[in-house]
mmCIF file of C-alpha atoms in Angstrom:
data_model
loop_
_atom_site.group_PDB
_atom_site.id
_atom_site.type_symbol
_atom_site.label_atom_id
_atom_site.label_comp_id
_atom_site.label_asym_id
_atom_site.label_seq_id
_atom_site.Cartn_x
_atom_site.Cartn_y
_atom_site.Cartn_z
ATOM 1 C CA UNK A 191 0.000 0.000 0.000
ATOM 2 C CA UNK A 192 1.176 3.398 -0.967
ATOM 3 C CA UNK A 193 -0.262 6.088 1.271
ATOM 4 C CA UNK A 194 1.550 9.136 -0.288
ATOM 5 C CA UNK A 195 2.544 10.081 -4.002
ATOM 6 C CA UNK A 196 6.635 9.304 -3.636
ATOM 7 C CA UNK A 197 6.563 6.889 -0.170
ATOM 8 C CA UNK A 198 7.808 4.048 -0.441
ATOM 9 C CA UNK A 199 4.988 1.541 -0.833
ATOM 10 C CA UNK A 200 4.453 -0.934 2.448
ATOM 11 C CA UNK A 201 4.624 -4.258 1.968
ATOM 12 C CA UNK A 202 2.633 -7.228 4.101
ATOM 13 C CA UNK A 203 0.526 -7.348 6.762
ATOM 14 C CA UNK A 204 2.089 -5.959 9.582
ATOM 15 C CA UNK A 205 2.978 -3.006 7.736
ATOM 16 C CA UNK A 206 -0.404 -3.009 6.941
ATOM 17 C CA UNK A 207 -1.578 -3.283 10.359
ATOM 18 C CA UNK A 208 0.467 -0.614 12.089
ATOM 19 C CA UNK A 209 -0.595 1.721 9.760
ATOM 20 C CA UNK A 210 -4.113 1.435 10.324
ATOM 21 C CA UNK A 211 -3.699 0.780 14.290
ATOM 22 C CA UNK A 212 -1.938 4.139 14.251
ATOM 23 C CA UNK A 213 -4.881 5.621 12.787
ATOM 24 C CA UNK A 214 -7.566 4.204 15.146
ATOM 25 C CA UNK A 215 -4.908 5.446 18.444
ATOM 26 C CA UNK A 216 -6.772 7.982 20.193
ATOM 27 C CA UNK A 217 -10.223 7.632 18.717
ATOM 28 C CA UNK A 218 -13.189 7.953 20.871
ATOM 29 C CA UNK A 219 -15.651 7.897 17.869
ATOM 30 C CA UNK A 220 -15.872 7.633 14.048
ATOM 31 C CA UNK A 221 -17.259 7.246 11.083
ATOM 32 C CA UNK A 222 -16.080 5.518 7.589
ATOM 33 C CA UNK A 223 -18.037 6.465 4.596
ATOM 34 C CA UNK A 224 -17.681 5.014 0.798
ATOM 35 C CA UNK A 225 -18.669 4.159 -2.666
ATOM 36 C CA UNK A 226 -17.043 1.682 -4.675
ATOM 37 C CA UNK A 227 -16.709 1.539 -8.861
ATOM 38 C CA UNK A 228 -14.744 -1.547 -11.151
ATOM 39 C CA UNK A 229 -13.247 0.083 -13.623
ATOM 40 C CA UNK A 230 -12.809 -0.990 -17.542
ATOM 41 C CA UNK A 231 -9.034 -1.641 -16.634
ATOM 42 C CA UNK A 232 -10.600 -4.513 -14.109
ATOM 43 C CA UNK A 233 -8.948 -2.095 -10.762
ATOM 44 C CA UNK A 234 -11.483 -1.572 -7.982
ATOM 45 C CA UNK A 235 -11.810 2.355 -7.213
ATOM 46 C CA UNK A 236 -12.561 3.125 -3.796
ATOM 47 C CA UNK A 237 -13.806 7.157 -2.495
ATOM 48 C CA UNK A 238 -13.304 6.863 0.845
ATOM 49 C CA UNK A 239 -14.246 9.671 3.573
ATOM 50 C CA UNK A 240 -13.756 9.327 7.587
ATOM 51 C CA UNK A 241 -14.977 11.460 10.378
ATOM 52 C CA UNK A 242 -13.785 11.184 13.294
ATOM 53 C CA UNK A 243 -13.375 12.680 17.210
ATOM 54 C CA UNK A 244 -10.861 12.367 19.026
ATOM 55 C CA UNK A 245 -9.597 12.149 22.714
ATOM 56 C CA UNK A 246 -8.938 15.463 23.447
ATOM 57 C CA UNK A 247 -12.002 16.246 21.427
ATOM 58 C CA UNK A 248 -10.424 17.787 18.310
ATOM 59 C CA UNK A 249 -12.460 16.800 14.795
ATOM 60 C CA UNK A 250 -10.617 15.227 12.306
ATOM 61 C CA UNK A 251 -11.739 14.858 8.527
ATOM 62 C CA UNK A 252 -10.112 12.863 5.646
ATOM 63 C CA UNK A 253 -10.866 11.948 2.356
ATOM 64 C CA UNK A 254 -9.197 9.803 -0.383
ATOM 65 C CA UNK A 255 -9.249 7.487 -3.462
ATOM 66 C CA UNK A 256 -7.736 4.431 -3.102
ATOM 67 C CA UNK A 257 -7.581 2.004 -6.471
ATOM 68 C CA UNK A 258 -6.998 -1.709 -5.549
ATOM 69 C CA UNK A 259 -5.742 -4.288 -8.214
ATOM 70 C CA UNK A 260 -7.048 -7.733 -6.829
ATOM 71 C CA UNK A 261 -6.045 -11.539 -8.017
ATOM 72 C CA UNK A 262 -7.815 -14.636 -8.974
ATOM 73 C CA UNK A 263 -9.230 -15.045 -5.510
ATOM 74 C CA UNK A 264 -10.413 -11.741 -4.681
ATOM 75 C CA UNK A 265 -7.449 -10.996 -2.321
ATOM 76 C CA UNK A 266 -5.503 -7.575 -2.842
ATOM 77 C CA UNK A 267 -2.430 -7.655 -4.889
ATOM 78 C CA UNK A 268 -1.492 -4.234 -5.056
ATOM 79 C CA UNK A 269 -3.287 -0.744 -3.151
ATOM 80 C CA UNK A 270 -2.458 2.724 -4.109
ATOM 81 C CA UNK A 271 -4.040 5.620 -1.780
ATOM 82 C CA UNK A 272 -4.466 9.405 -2.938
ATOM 83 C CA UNK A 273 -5.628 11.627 -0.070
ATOM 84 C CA UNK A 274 -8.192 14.888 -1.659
ATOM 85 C CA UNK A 275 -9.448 17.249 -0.425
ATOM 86 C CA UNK A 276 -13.115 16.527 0.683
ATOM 87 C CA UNK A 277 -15.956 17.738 -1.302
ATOM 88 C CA UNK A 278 -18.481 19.695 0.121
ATOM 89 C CA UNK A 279 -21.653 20.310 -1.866
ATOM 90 C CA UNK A 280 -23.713 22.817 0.571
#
């Protein structure tokens, strides 16, 4: 998984998981929002958004496109992130 444009990408799944257990540290409550599309190229596009509060009760917003390649059996081969800005329509 690459999380920024020019990181190098993590590999396996305890990469995997201390990524996303550093994100959950210091949650109290939050929200994961998304909408999934397969693309012609057979890639999965995922636009993700997450809401969240924390601990010391600051807000915290994110938003992203991730596009997943996935093998034979469904499992994820390869998972590329892009972080935008989040789109608000009021």
């Amino acid at each position: 998984m690459q999380l920024f444009e020019g990181q190098q990408p993590l590999v396996g799944i305890s990469a995997l998981g201390e990524v996303h257990g550093g994100f959950a540290q210091g949650m109290v409550d939050s929200k994961h929002v998304w909408t999934t599309t397969k693309l012609d190229d057979g890639r999965i596009e995922l636009r993700w958004l997450h809401a969240s509060r924390r601990a010391d009760d600051r807000l915290v917003a994110l938003s992203g496109i991730e596009y997943a390649t996935l093998d034979a059996d469904g499992l994820i081969t390869s998972l590329d992130n892009r972080m935008v800005t989040p789109d608000s329509r009021l």
